[in-house]
Amino acid sequence: MLQILCLALCGLLTCTRGEPRALLRLGMDIMNHEVQSAMNESHILEKMAAEAGKKRPGVKPIKGITDMKVKDVQLPVITLSFTPGAGIFQCVSTGMTITGKSFMGKNMEIIVVFNITATNRILQDEETGLPTFKSEGCEVILVSVKTNLPSNMMPNVINKFLDSTLHKVLPGLMCPAIDAVLVYVNRKWANLNTPIPIGQMGTVKYILTSIPTTTASYIQVDFSPVVQQQEGNAIQLADAGEAPEFPEYCVEGSSQLLLSAAFLTAELALLQKSLDFNIQDTTVGELPPQTTETLSGFIPEVAKAYRKPTPLVTQIRINKPPKVTMKTGKSLLRLRGTLEMFSAQQQGEAPVSLFLLKVHFNLKIQYSVRENRLQMTTSLERLLSLSRKSSSIGTFDEKKLTGFITDFLREAYIPAVNDVLRVGLPLPDFLDMNYNLAELNIVENALVMDLKLD
Ligand SMILES: *[C@@H]1O[C@H](CO)[C@@H](O)[C@H](O)[C@H]1NC(C)=O
Ligand SMILES: *[C@@H]1O[C@H](CO)[C@@H](O)[C@H](O)[C@H]1NC(C)=O
C-alpha cells in the first residue's frame, strides 16, 4: 500500500517538474564551431583518405588504367543550417584526386568534387537522457568531375567509373564520416547531467525537461535542474508563475543561457546554513570598537548594565531560505533572520545575551563568471526591518539601532557572506563551453548570459 502511495506521489512530482528553470539556446555560431572542431578532433580527413585508398571488393578497375590511387582528399568545407522541427542540415563539400597510369603509360588524374548531405536530427538519448545528434538520409551528390584523359576516352571510361565507384561506393565510404564527426559532437554533452558540487553543501544536476527543439535560427534545450542537499534531499523549486523567456533583443544566430531567479534561489538554499555567523572581533573595518560602550551611545540602558567597556559578540542566524529576485538591470538577495548581541564575559563564562532582533534586509547582487562558475558579489541595498524579540536590558527603541546595525551588516556581515558565495554556482557543462567570456544581463525573473566563443 505504502509502495503504491509512493509511486503515485513520485508520479505527481515528475508531473510538476514540467516547467523549465534554465534554458539554453544554441545558435549557428556555436554549432559551426562544434562541428568544425569535431572534424579536427576526429581526424576525419585522414580517415577518409585512408578509406578511399583501400581496395574494395565490387569496385571494378577502370579498363585501361592501372595503378589507381587516391592521391589526396580536399579539405572539406562544411555548411550547416537549421531544419525546424528536426535539427541541423549538414553539407560537407569535398573532393578527391585519383591517379593512375593509362594503357599508353601516361599519368592520368581524375578530380571528383562532391557534396555529402545529411540531416543531423537532435534527440534525447533514452538511456542517458542527454541530447544527441543522429544523422539521417545521407546522400552523396556529384558536383564535378575533371580529368586529363584524352577527350575521346572520356565519356565511356568516366561513366563507368562514376557508376561503379562514385554511386555505389562513395555513400558507404563518406556517410560514416558524418556519423564519425557526430560521435565527437555527442561526446561533448556527456558531462551535462553529472551532479556538480556547490562546496560541501550539495550538488546541481542539469536534467533535460524534454527533447530539444529546433527553429530556423537556434536549437533550444530546456532544463529542469535538480538541486540536491548533501544529505540527499532535493530542494523544491518555487513556482515561478510564468515560464522564463528569452528577451527580444537576442541576436539571430547567437547563443544564450538563461537561469531563472527560482533556480538561483534553490541553489542558494544550499548555502542558507553557511550564512549564519558569530562575529566577535572588536575592530571591524572603519567601525567604532564593537563594545558595550559604543552601544551605550545608541541605547543608554546598556551603560547602566555595563560600566566598563565589554566586547560584543554578534550572532546572525538566517532562518528563512534566501530569495533571489530580478527586475530588468537589478537583482536582489533577500535575507531574513535574527541578530542577537551578547556581551563577552570573562574567560570560562558564557556570553550574556543583551537583545535579540528580527532583521530583514536586501543585498544587491552583482553577477560575473569565474572559472566557468557563476559568481555573486553582494552589497547592502537596504535594511528593511528591525524588530525587538527579547531584551535583558529592558525595553528600548530598536529604531535607534538602525544606523548601528546597517553599518555592522555592511562592514562585518556582508564580507562574510561574499566569502561564502565565492564557491560559485555551476553552469551546464556541454560542448566544452567557456563561459568566462559571456556577457551577463539581468532581465525579468532571470539572468541571461550571451555566450561568446574564444
Ligand atoms: C580546425 O582546423 C583548422 C586547420 O587546422 C583550423 O584552421 C581551425 O581553426 C580548426 N577549427 C576548430 C574549431 O578547432
Ligand atoms: C554543394 O555544396 C555547396 C556548398 O554547400 C553548394 O554551394 C553547392 O550548390 C552544392 N552543389 C550541389 C551540386 O549540390
XYZ file of N, CA and C in Angstrom, residues 295-404:
330
model
N 27.824 50.820 22.061
C 26.393 50.528 22.018
C 25.604 51.481 22.928
N 26.219 51.867 24.067
C 25.550 52.783 25.005
C 25.191 54.107 24.342
N 25.994 54.503 23.358
C 25.718 55.737 22.626
C 24.350 55.706 21.958
N 23.862 54.495 21.638
C 22.550 54.348 20.972
C 21.466 53.976 21.984
N 21.844 53.102 22.916
C 20.872 52.660 23.924
C 21.448 52.943 25.311
N 20.985 53.978 25.971
C 21.511 54.337 27.300
C 21.372 53.184 28.299
N 20.370 52.315 28.106
C 20.160 51.189 29.022
C 21.409 50.316 29.148
N 22.206 50.245 28.074
C 23.407 49.395 28.088
C 24.432 49.946 29.086
N 24.525 51.276 29.145
C 25.500 51.926 30.037
C 25.225 51.572 31.496
N 23.932 51.472 31.819
C 23.565 51.147 33.208
C 24.029 49.739 33.571
N 23.906 48.817 32.622
C 24.259 47.432 32.912
C 25.764 47.189 32.854
N 26.453 47.963 32.022
C 27.899 47.718 31.847
C 28.671 49.013 32.069
N 29.344 49.100 33.195
C 30.107 50.317 33.492
C 31.439 50.301 32.744
N 32.024 49.122 32.669
C 33.291 49.001 31.932
C 32.986 48.538 30.508
N 33.748 49.056 29.498
C 33.511 48.582 28.123
C 33.784 47.078 28.019
N 32.788 46.357 27.536
C 32.909 44.905 27.373
C 32.736 44.587 25.883
N 33.588 43.701 25.335
C 33.444 43.375 23.901
C 32.080 42.751 23.602
N 31.606 43.015 22.379
C 30.321 42.459 21.938
C 30.551 41.248 21.055
N 29.631 40.326 21.132
C 29.609 39.203 20.188
C 28.262 39.295 19.471
N 28.301 39.238 18.153
C 27.043 39.344 17.394
C 26.799 38.043 16.648
N 25.590 37.537 16.837
C 25.235 36.263 16.219
C 24.134 36.523 15.197
N 24.410 36.146 13.949
C 23.380 36.309 12.916
C 22.924 34.926 12.470
N 21.635 34.731 12.492
C 21.047 33.456 12.056
C 20.046 33.748 10.948
N 20.247 33.114 9.805
C 19.297 33.282 8.697
C 18.297 32.144 8.834
N 17.047 32.457 9.142
C 16.104 31.371 9.417
C 15.038 31.148 8.347
N 15.158 31.892 7.232
C 14.285 31.608 6.074
C 15.206 31.432 4.873
N 14.840 30.569 3.912
C 15.724 30.412 2.745
C 15.940 31.751 2.036
N 17.172 32.041 1.641
C 17.445 33.293 0.918
C 16.641 33.316 -0.384
N 16.280 34.503 -0.818
C 15.469 34.579 -2.044
C 16.101 35.548 -3.043
N 16.237 35.096 -4.280
C 16.794 35.946 -5.339
C 15.640 36.523 -6.143
N 15.653 37.823 -6.368
C 14.649 38.432 -7.249
C 15.376 39.204 -8.348
N 14.729 39.323 -9.490
C 15.343 40.050 -10.609
C 14.315 40.889 -11.343
N 14.706 42.142 -11.527
C 13.952 43.055 -12.388
C 14.985 43.548 -13.385
N 14.546 43.988 -14.556
C 15.500 44.416 -15.570
C 16.629 45.251 -14.970
N 17.840 44.764 -15.095
C 19.023 45.500 -14.653
C 19.327 45.427 -13.172
N 18.476 44.778 -12.377
C 18.702 44.779 -10.938
C 18.315 43.449 -10.300
N 19.209 42.930 -9.478
C 18.913 41.673 -8.793
C 19.197 41.824 -7.308
N 18.283 41.316 -6.491
C 18.423 41.425 -5.038
C 18.423 40.046 -4.398
N 19.101 39.994 -3.242
C 19.076 38.792 -2.420
C 18.416 39.195 -1.115
N 17.284 38.569 -0.806
C 16.545 38.925 0.410
C 16.912 37.957 1.527
N 17.379 38.507 2.655
C 17.736 37.662 3.791
C 16.857 38.019 4.981
N 16.356 36.985 5.674
C 15.530 37.178 6.862
C 16.053 36.291 7.976
N 16.173 36.865 9.150
C 16.675 36.068 10.266
C 16.725 36.887 11.543
N 17.650 36.517 12.419
C 17.758 37.224 13.688
C 19.185 37.712 13.891
N 19.299 38.786 14.659
C 20.608 39.311 15.050
C 20.575 39.424 16.566
N 21.468 38.707 17.223
C 21.492 38.735 18.682
C 22.843 39.271 19.131
N 22.796 40.231 20.072
C 24.055 40.775 20.587
C 24.279 40.285 22.002
N 25.524 39.882 22.229
C 25.935 39.381 23.545
C 27.073 40.255 24.054
N 27.190 40.293 25.397
C 28.416 40.881 25.944
C 29.315 39.706 26.290
N 30.575 39.795 25.798
C 31.514 38.708 26.077
C 31.878 38.781 27.552
N 31.935 37.619 28.209
C 32.265 37.608 29.634
C 33.717 37.209 29.832
N 34.092 37.158 31.081
C 35.451 36.691 31.393
C 35.606 35.268 30.880
N 36.860 34.857 30.824
C 37.129 33.505 30.326
C 36.351 32.455 31.124
N 35.835 31.505 30.392
C 35.135 30.413 31.057
C 33.661 30.673 31.249
N 33.258 31.925 31.122
C 31.834 32.210 31.313
C 31.157 32.398 29.959
N 29.914 31.984 29.878
C 29.178 32.113 28.623
C 28.821 33.588 28.398
N 28.810 34.029 27.127
C 28.383 35.410 26.854
C 26.930 35.606 27.283
N 26.596 36.847 27.646
C 25.235 37.142 28.109
C 24.476 37.874 27.001
N 23.300 37.365 26.686
C 22.506 37.997 25.621
C 21.990 39.351 26.074
N 22.216 40.370 25.248
C 21.682 41.706 25.544
C 20.279 41.842 24.946
N 20.191 41.497 23.665
C 18.885 41.564 22.996
C 18.926 40.734 21.718
N 17.728 40.395 21.252
C 17.580 39.643 20.003
C 16.637 40.433 19.097
N 17.111 40.699 17.892
C 16.297 41.465 16.939
C 15.939 40.581 15.755
N 14.733 40.785 15.236
C 14.389 40.143 13.968
C 14.838 41.103 12.884
N 15.620 40.634 11.928
C 16.086 41.531 10.861
C 15.683 40.989 9.497
N 15.560 41.912 8.591
C 15.091 41.594 7.257
C 15.803 42.597 6.359
N 16.659 42.135 5.464
C 17.409 43.100 4.642
C 17.659 42.572 3.238
N 17.923 43.497 2.337
C 18.168 43.165 0.937
C 19.615 43.444 0.571
N 20.204 42.507 -0.149
C 21.543 42.735 -0.688
C 21.398 42.892 -2.200
N 22.237 43.718 -2.763
C 22.232 43.872 -4.210
C 23.244 42.865 -4.743
N 22.866 42.130 -5.801
C 23.794 41.118 -6.337
C 24.423 41.605 -7.634
N 25.739 41.433 -7.711
C 26.444 41.646 -8.977
C 26.922 40.292 -9.455
N 26.646 39.997 -10.721
C 26.999 38.679 -11.259
C 28.239 38.770 -12.146
N 29.009 37.717 -12.112
C 30.145 37.602 -13.025
C 30.431 36.107 -13.197
N 31.386 35.793 -14.045
C 31.746 34.387 -14.231
C 33.231 34.238 -13.965
N 33.573 33.266 -13.166
C 34.987 32.961 -12.942
C 35.141 31.447 -12.940
N 36.136 30.966 -13.650
C 36.397 29.537 -13.769
C 35.117 28.754 -14.089
N 34.372 29.280 -15.064
C 33.143 28.630 -15.528
C 32.090 28.438 -14.447
N 32.134 29.286 -13.405
C 31.074 29.265 -12.406
C 30.482 30.653 -12.304
N 29.203 30.674 -11.994
C 28.542 31.961 -11.812
C 28.915 32.497 -10.433
N 29.429 33.714 -10.422
C 29.845 34.336 -9.167
C 28.862 35.433 -8.789
N 28.618 35.535 -7.490
C 27.766 36.611 -6.987
C 28.566 37.399 -5.971
N 28.520 38.705 -6.094
C 29.118 39.567 -5.087
C 27.999 40.481 -4.615
N 27.856 40.591 -3.300
C 26.721 41.364 -2.809
C 27.178 42.621 -2.079
N 26.258 43.569 -2.000
C 26.471 44.761 -1.182
C 25.125 45.075 -0.545
N 25.148 45.772 0.573
C 23.881 46.036 1.264
C 23.052 47.010 0.439
N 21.827 46.618 0.160
C 20.941 47.538 -0.539
C 20.168 48.327 0.520
N 19.517 47.628 1.443
C 18.706 48.317 2.444
C 18.359 47.382 3.597
N 18.372 47.943 4.784
C 17.840 47.229 5.937
C 16.341 47.497 5.910
N 15.560 46.445 5.739
C 14.127 46.643 5.520
C 13.346 46.739 6.820
N 13.725 45.891 7.789
C 13.005 45.992 9.054
C 13.831 45.435 10.195
N 13.519 45.921 11.354
C 14.258 45.614 12.575
C 13.210 45.580 13.672
N 13.055 44.447 14.358
C 12.096 44.466 15.469
C 12.645 43.645 16.630
N 12.399 44.146 17.848
C 12.965 43.540 19.045
C 12.120 42.347 19.459
N 12.780 41.208 19.689
C 12.070 40.000 20.112
C 12.273 39.759 21.602
N 13.508 40.061 22.079
C 13.760 39.890 23.509
C 14.892 40.828 23.914
N 14.957 41.107 25.210
C 15.996 42.013 25.699
C 16.231 41.730 27.177
N 17.511 41.720 27.596
C 17.821 41.516 29.005
C 18.142 42.853 29.677
N 18.072 43.915 28.890
C 18.417 45.233 29.445
C 17.192 46.149 29.485
N 16.026 45.541 29.429
C 14.795 46.325 29.489
C 14.367 46.785 28.109
N 13.233 47.444 28.040
C 12.722 47.878 26.744
C 13.523 49.081 26.257
N 13.674 49.150 24.942
C 14.339 50.310 24.330
C 13.808 50.438 22.922
N 14.066 51.559 22.316
C 13.577 51.780 20.957
C 14.607 51.246 19.959
N 14.297 50.097 19.368
C 15.272 49.453 18.468
C 15.539 50.284 17.206
N 14.604 51.181 16.866
C 14.811 52.016 15.665
C 16.095 52.839 15.795
N 16.466 53.149 17.043
C 17.694 53.922 17.264
C 18.944 53.140 16.844
N 18.773 51.808 16.683
C 19.921 50.979 16.300
C 20.074 50.853 14.780
N 19.126 51.442 14.028
C 19.130 51.260 12.572
C 20.504 51.564 11.956
N 21.062 52.717 12.283
C 22.367 53.111 11.718
C 23.473 52.156 12.151
N 23.464 51.835 13.445
C 24.494 50.949 14.009
C 24.464 49.572 13.336
